[in-house]
Amino acid sequence: FHSLSLLYAGYGLIGGIGLGLGYIAPVSTLMKWFPDRPGMATGMAIMGFGGGALIGAPLAEELMKHFASPTSVGASEALLVMAALYTVAMLVGATIVRVPADDWKPDGHVVKATKATAIQVSVDTAWKTPQFWLLWVVLCLNVTAGIGILGQASPMIQDMFKVTPAAAAGYVGLLSIFNLSGRFLWSSVSDFTG
C-alpha cells in the first residue's frame, strides 16, 4: 500500500509487541529451568533471536524469488508465508514448553544470596528512578541501531564490496552466526563473573 503509517503500525508497533512477547517467554522459562546458570539460560533464548537472520534472510530471499511476477517483487506473499511458518513454530513451542514445578531445582543446586538478588525493586518504584530510564534509553538505542544495521546489512555489503545478492546473503548469515555466538558466549561468561 506504500503507507508509512501502516509500516510504523505493523512493523514497528505490532511487530515490536510480538517480539517483546516472543522474547520474554523463553527467557523467563529457561531461567527457571537453569537457576544455577541464568546467564547461559538467557543466552540460549536470545541466541535464537540473534540466529533468526540465519534462517529468515535466505528464506525470505527464496520466497520472494518464488513469488516474483512482472507486477510484484513477491514481498507481500513472502511475508505472509513466513508469518504462517512463524505462527506454526510459535504454537508448537507454546504447546510443548512448560515451566518446571515451583519446588524444582537441579541436583546439587544451592541458592546463594548475592547482593544483586538480595535487593528487589517493584516496577512501580523502578520506573520512577532516573537509573531505570537511562538503562532503558541505552537498551532502546542499542537495539534500534543493531536492528537498523542488520536490516540493511545485505544492501550495504552489496554496495561496499560489489558482490551479488546471494553472496551478500552469505555475509548476512555469517553476521548472524557471530551474533548468536556472542549472545550465548557473553551471557554464559556472566555466570562466572557475576
CSV table of C-alpha atoms in Angstrom, one decimal:
chain,number,residue,atom,x,y,z
A,1,PHE,CA,0.0,0.0,0.0
A,2,HIS,CA,3.1,2.3,0.2
A,3,SER,CA,1.8,3.6,3.6
A,4,LEU,CA,4.4,4.9,6.1
A,5,SER,CA,1.8,4.8,8.9
A,6,LEU,CA,1.0,1.2,8.1
A,7,LEU,CA,4.7,0.4,8.2
A,8,TYR,CA,5.1,2.0,11.6
A,9,ALA,CA,1.9,0.3,13.0
A,10,GLY,CA,2.7,-3.1,11.5
A,11,TYR,CA,6.4,-3.5,11.6
A,12,GLY,CA,7.0,-1.2,14.5
A,13,LEU,CA,4.2,-1.4,16.9
A,14,ILE,CA,2.6,-4.8,16.3
A,15,GLY,CA,5.9,-6.4,15.4
A,16,GLY,CA,7.6,-4.8,18.4
A,17,ILE,CA,4.9,-6.1,20.8
A,18,GLY,CA,5.2,-9.6,19.2
A,19,LEU,CA,8.9,-9.6,19.6
A,20,GLY,CA,8.7,-8.5,23.2
A,21,LEU,CA,6.2,-11.2,24.0
A,22,GLY,CA,8.2,-13.8,22.0
A,23,TYR,CA,11.4,-12.7,23.7
A,24,ILE,CA,10.3,-12.7,27.4
A,25,ALA,CA,8.5,-16.0,27.5
A,26,PRO,CA,11.6,-18.2,26.6
A,27,VAL,CA,13.9,-16.1,28.7
A,28,SER,CA,11.8,-16.4,31.8
A,29,THR,CA,11.1,-20.1,31.2
A,30,LEU,CA,14.8,-21.0,30.6
A,31,MET,CA,15.9,-19.1,33.7
A,32,LYS,CA,13.5,-21.3,35.8
A,33,TRP,CA,15.0,-24.5,34.2
A,34,PHE,CA,18.6,-23.3,34.8
A,35,PRO,CA,18.6,-21.4,38.1
A,36,ASP,CA,22.3,-22.4,38.5
A,37,ARG,CA,23.2,-20.9,35.2
A,38,PRO,CA,20.9,-17.9,34.5
A,39,GLY,CA,23.4,-16.3,32.1
A,40,MET,CA,23.6,-19.4,29.9
A,41,ALA,CA,19.8,-19.7,30.0
A,42,THR,CA,19.2,-16.2,28.8
A,43,GLY,CA,22.0,-16.6,26.3
A,44,MET,CA,20.2,-19.7,24.8
A,45,ALA,CA,17.0,-17.7,24.4
A,46,ILE,CA,18.5,-14.6,22.9
A,47,MET,CA,20.8,-16.7,20.8
A,48,GLY,CA,17.6,-17.9,19.0
A,49,PHE,CA,16.7,-14.3,18.2
A,50,GLY,CA,20.2,-13.5,17.1
A,51,GLY,CA,20.3,-16.5,14.8
A,52,GLY,CA,16.9,-15.8,13.2
A,53,ALA,CA,18.5,-14.0,10.3
A,54,LEU,CA,20.5,-17.1,9.5
A,55,ILE,CA,17.2,-18.8,8.6
A,56,GLY,CA,15.0,-15.9,7.9
A,57,ALA,CA,17.1,-13.9,5.4
A,58,PRO,CA,17.7,-16.8,2.9
A,59,LEU,CA,14.1,-18.0,3.3
A,60,ALA,CA,12.8,-14.5,2.6
A,61,GLU,CA,15.0,-14.2,-0.5
A,62,GLU,CA,13.9,-17.6,-1.9
A,63,LEU,CA,10.3,-16.9,-1.2
A,64,MET,CA,10.5,-13.5,-2.9
A,65,LYS,CA,12.1,-15.2,-6.0
A,66,HIS,CA,9.4,-17.8,-5.9
A,67,PHE,CA,6.5,-15.3,-5.8
A,68,ALA,CA,8.1,-12.6,-8.0
A,69,SER,CA,6.0,-11.6,-11.0
A,70,PRO,CA,6.0,-8.8,-13.6
A,71,THR,CA,3.8,-6.7,-11.3
A,72,SER,CA,5.3,-7.7,-7.9
A,73,VAL,CA,8.6,-8.4,-6.2
A,74,GLY,CA,6.9,-11.0,-4.1
A,75,ALA,CA,7.5,-9.4,-0.8
A,76,SER,CA,3.9,-9.4,0.4
A,77,GLU,CA,3.4,-13.1,-0.4
A,78,ALA,CA,6.8,-14.0,1.1
A,79,LEU,CA,5.9,-12.2,4.4
A,80,LEU,CA,2.5,-14.0,4.5
A,81,VAL,CA,4.2,-17.4,4.1
A,82,MET,CA,6.8,-16.5,6.7
A,83,ALA,CA,4.1,-15.3,9.1
A,84,ALA,CA,2.3,-18.6,8.7
A,85,LEU,CA,5.5,-20.6,9.3
A,86,TYR,CA,6.4,-18.5,12.4
A,87,THR,CA,2.8,-18.9,13.7
A,88,VAL,CA,3.1,-22.7,13.5
A,89,ALA,CA,6.6,-22.7,15.1
A,90,MET,CA,5.3,-20.4,18.0
A,91,LEU,CA,2.2,-22.6,18.5
A,92,VAL,CA,4.3,-25.7,18.7
A,93,GLY,CA,6.7,-24.0,21.1
A,94,ALA,CA,3.8,-22.7,23.3
A,95,THR,CA,2.3,-26.2,23.3
A,96,ILE,CA,5.5,-28.1,24.4
A,97,VAL,CA,7.4,-25.6,26.6
A,98,ARG,CA,6.4,-25.6,30.2
A,99,VAL,CA,7.9,-24.1,33.4
A,100,PRO,CA,9.2,-26.5,36.0
A,101,ALA,CA,7.4,-27.2,39.2
A,102,ASP,CA,7.7,-24.5,41.9
A,103,ASP,CA,10.0,-26.7,44.1
A,104,TRP,CA,12.1,-28.0,41.2
A,105,LYS,CA,15.9,-27.4,41.2
A,106,PRO,CA,18.9,-29.1,39.5
A,107,ASP,CA,20.6,-31.8,41.6
A,108,GLY,CA,23.1,-30.2,43.9
A,109,HIS,CA,22.0,-26.7,43.3
A,110,VAL,CA,22.0,-24.4,46.4
A,111,VAL,CA,20.5,-21.0,46.1
A,112,LYS,CA,23.2,-18.4,47.0
A,113,ALA,CA,22.1,-15.0,48.2
A,114,THR,CA,24.0,-12.3,46.5
A,115,LYS,CA,24.0,-8.5,46.6
A,116,ALA,CA,22.2,-8.4,43.2
A,117,THR,CA,19.4,-10.8,44.2
A,118,ALA,CA,19.0,-9.5,47.8
A,119,ILE,CA,17.6,-6.2,46.6
A,120,GLN,CA,14.2,-6.5,45.0
A,121,VAL,CA,12.6,-3.4,43.5
A,122,SER,CA,9.0,-3.3,42.3
A,123,VAL,CA,8.1,-1.9,38.8
A,124,ASP,CA,6.2,0.9,40.4
A,125,THR,CA,9.3,2.0,42.2
A,126,ALA,CA,11.8,1.3,39.4
A,127,TRP,CA,10.3,3.4,36.7
A,128,LYS,CA,10.3,6.4,39.0
A,129,THR,CA,14.1,6.4,39.1
A,130,PRO,CA,16.4,8.0,36.6
A,131,GLN,CA,18.6,4.9,36.5
A,132,PHE,CA,15.8,2.9,35.0
A,133,TRP,CA,15.1,5.4,32.3
A,134,LEU,CA,18.8,5.8,31.5
A,135,LEU,CA,19.2,2.0,31.2
A,136,TRP,CA,16.0,1.9,29.1
A,137,VAL,CA,17.3,4.6,26.7
A,138,VAL,CA,20.7,2.8,26.3
A,139,LEU,CA,19.0,-0.5,25.5
A,140,CYS,CA,16.5,1.1,23.2
A,141,LEU,CA,19.2,2.9,21.2
A,142,ASN,CA,21.4,-0.2,21.2
A,143,VAL,CA,18.6,-2.4,19.8
A,144,THR,CA,17.5,0.3,17.3
A,145,ALA,CA,21.0,0.6,16.0
A,146,GLY,CA,21.5,-3.1,15.8
A,147,ILE,CA,18.2,-3.8,14.0
A,148,GLY,CA,18.8,-0.9,11.7
A,149,ILE,CA,22.3,-2.1,10.7
A,150,LEU,CA,21.2,-5.8,10.4
A,151,GLY,CA,18.2,-4.8,8.4
A,152,GLN,CA,20.4,-3.1,5.8
A,153,ALA,CA,23.4,-5.4,6.0
A,154,SER,CA,22.8,-7.1,2.6
A,155,PRO,CA,22.4,-3.8,0.6
A,156,MET,CA,25.3,-2.3,2.5
A,157,ILE,CA,27.5,-5.3,1.7
A,158,GLN,CA,26.4,-5.3,-2.0
A,159,ASP,CA,27.2,-1.6,-2.3
A,160,MET,CA,30.5,-1.6,-0.4
A,161,PHE,CA,32.0,-4.8,-1.8
A,162,LYS,CA,30.2,-5.0,-5.2
A,163,VAL,CA,29.0,-8.6,-4.6
A,164,THR,CA,25.9,-10.4,-5.7
A,165,PRO,CA,22.8,-10.5,-3.6
A,166,ALA,CA,23.4,-14.3,-2.9
A,167,ALA,CA,27.0,-13.5,-1.7
A,168,ALA,CA,25.6,-10.7,0.5
A,169,ALA,CA,23.1,-13.1,2.0
A,170,GLY,CA,26.0,-15.4,2.8
A,171,TYR,CA,27.7,-12.5,4.6
A,172,VAL,CA,24.5,-11.7,6.5
A,173,GLY,CA,24.4,-15.4,7.5
A,174,LEU,CA,28.0,-15.1,8.8
A,175,LEU,CA,27.0,-11.9,10.8
A,176,SER,CA,24.1,-13.9,12.2
A,177,ILE,CA,26.4,-16.8,13.3
A,178,PHE,CA,28.7,-14.3,15.1
A,179,ASN,CA,25.6,-12.5,16.6
A,180,LEU,CA,24.2,-15.7,18.0
A,181,SER,CA,27.6,-17.0,19.2
A,182,GLY,CA,28.3,-13.7,21.0
A,183,ARG,CA,24.9,-13.6,22.7
A,184,PHE,CA,25.4,-17.1,24.1
A,185,LEU,CA,29.1,-16.7,25.0
A,186,TRP,CA,28.9,-13.4,26.8
A,187,SER,CA,25.7,-14.4,28.7
A,188,SER,CA,27.4,-17.6,29.8
A,189,VAL,CA,30.5,-15.7,30.9
A,190,SER,CA,28.3,-13.7,33.3
A,191,ASP,CA,27.5,-16.9,35.2
A,192,PHE,CA,31.2,-16.9,36.3
A,193,THR,CA,31.9,-13.1,36.6
A,194,GLY,CA,28.6,-12.2,38.4
